[in-house]
PDB file of C-alpha atoms in Angstrom:
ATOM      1  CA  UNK A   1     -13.454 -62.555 -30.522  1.00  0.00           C
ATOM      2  CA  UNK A   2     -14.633 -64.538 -33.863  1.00  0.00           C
ATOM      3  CA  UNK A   3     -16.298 -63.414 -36.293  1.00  0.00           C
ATOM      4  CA  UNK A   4     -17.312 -65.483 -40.276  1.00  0.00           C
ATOM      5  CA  UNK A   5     -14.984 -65.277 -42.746  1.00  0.00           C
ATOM      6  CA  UNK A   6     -17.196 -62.964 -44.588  1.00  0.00           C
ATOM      7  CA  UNK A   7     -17.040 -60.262 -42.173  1.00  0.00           C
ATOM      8  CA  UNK A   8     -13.246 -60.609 -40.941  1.00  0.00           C
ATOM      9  CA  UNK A   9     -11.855 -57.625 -43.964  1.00  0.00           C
ATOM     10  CA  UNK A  10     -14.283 -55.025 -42.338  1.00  0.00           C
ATOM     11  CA  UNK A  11     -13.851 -56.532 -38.320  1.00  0.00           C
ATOM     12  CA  UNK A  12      -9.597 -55.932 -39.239  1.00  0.00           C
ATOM     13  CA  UNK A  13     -10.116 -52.319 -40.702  1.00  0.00           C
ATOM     14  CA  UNK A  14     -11.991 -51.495 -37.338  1.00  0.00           C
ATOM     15  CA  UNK A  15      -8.978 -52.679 -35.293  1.00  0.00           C
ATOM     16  CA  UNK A  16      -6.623 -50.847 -37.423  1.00  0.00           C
ATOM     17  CA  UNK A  17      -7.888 -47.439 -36.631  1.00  0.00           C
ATOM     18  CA  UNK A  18      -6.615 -45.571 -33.956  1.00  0.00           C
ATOM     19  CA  UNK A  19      -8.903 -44.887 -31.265  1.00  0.00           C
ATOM     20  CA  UNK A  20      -9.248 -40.675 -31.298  1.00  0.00           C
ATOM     21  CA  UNK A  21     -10.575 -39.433 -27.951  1.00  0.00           C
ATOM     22  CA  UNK A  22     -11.657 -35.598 -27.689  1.00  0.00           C
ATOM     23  CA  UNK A  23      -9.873 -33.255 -25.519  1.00  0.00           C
ATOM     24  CA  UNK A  24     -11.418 -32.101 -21.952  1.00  0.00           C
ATOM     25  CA  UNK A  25     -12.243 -28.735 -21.391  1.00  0.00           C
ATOM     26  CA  UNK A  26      -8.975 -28.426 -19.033  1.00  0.00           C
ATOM     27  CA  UNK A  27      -6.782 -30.041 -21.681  1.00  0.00           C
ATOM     28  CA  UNK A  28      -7.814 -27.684 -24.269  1.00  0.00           C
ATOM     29  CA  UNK A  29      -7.537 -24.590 -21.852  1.00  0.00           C
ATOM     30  CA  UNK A  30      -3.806 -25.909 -20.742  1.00  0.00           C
ATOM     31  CA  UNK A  31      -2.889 -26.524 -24.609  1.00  0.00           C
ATOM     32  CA  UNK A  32      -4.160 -22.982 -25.006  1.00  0.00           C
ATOM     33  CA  UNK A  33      -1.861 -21.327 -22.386  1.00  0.00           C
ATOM     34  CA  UNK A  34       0.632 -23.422 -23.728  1.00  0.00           C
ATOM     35  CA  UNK A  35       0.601 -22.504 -27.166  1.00  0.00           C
ATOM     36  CA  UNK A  36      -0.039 -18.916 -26.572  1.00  0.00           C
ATOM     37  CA  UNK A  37       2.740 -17.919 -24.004  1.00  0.00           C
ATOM     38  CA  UNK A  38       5.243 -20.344 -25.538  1.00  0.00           C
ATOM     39  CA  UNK A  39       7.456 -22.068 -23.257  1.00  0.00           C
ATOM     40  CA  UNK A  40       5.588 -22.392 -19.714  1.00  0.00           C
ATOM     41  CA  UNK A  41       6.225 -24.550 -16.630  1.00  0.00           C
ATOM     42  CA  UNK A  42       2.907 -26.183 -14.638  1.00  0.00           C
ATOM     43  CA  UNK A  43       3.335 -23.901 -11.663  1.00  0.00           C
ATOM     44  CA  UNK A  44       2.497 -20.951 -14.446  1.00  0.00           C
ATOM     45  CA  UNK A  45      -0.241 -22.884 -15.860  1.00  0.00           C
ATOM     46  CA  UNK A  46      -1.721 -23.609 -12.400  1.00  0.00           C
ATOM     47  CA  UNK A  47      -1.788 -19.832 -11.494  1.00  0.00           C
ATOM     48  CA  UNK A  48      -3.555 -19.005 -14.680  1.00  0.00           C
ATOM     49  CA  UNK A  49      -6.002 -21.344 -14.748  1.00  0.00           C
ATOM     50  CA  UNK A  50      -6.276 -21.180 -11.517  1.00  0.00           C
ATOM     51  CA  UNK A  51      -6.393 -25.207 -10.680  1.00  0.00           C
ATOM     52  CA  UNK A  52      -3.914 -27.608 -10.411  1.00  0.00           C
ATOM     53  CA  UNK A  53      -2.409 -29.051 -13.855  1.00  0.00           C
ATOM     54  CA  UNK A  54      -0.178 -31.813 -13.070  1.00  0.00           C
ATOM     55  CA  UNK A  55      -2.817 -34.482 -14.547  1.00  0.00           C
ATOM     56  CA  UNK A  56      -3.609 -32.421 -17.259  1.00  0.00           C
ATOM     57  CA  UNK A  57      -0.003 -31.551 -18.398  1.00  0.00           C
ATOM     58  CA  UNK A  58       0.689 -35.295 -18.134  1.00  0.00           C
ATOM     59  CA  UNK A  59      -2.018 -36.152 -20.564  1.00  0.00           C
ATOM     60  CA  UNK A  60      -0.996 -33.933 -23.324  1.00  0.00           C
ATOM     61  CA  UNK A  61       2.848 -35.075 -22.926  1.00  0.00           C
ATOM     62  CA  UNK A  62       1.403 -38.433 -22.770  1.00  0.00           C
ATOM     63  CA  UNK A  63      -0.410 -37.410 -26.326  1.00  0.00           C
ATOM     64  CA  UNK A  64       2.437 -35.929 -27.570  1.00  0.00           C
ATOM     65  CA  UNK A  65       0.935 -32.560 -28.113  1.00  0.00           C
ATOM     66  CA  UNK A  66       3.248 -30.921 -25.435  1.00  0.00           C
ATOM     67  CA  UNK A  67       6.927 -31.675 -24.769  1.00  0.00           C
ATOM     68  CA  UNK A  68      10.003 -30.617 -22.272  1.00  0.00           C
ATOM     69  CA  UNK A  69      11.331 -27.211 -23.655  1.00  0.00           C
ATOM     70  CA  UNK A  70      14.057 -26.936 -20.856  1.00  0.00           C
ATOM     71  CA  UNK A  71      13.531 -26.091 -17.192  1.00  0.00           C
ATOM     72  CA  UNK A  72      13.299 -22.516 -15.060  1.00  0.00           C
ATOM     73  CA  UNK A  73      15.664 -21.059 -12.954  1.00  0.00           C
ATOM     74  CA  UNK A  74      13.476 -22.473  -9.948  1.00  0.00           C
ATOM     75  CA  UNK A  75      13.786 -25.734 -11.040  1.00  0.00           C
ATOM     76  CA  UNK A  76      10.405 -26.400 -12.632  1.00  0.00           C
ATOM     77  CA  UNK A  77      10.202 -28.186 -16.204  1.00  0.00           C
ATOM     78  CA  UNK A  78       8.946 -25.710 -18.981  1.00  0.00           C
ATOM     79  CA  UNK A  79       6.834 -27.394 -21.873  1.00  0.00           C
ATOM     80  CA  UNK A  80       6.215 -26.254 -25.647  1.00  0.00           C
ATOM     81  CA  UNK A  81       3.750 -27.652 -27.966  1.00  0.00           C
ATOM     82  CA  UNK A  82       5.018 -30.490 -30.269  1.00  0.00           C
ATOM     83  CA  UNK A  83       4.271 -30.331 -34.280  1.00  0.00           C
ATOM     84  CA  UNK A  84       2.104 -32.889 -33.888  1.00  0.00           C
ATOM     85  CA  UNK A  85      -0.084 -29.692 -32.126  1.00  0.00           C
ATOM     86  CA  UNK A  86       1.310 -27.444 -35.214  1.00  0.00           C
TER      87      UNK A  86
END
């Protein structure tokens, strides 16, 4: 992509912002369980929400707003929210 020299200072500022996407309904609902029962494992999230949560969960690790808090006695990974979520 080119652009003149008079318009390359505002084309570089665009580039240098992070691109902020909203959060789906299911990602806010899963954030919500999350932050309101403290450490919970996907199985637990599933059963509330009623839905399957693997793809949701993955998003919000993948955005840093939920993290591995240890596992259950069952095996399944718990998550807790991250400060970035604070």
């Amino acid at each position: 992509m080119e652009t003149t020299a008079r318009f390359a200072d505002a084309c570089a500022r665009l580039f240098e912002r992070p691109v902020e996407r909203g959060l789906s309904q299911a990602a806010l609902e899963t954030l919500a369980i999350v932050a309101y029962l403290g450490p919970c494992s996907r199985p637990e999230i599933a059963r509330l929400r009623g839905v399957a949560a693997d793809s949701v969960v993955a998003g919000l690790v993948e955005r840093g707003l939920i993290a591995e808090a240890g596992r259950e006695e069952g095996g399944a990974v718990c998550y807790r929210t991250t400060p970035l979520f604070e």
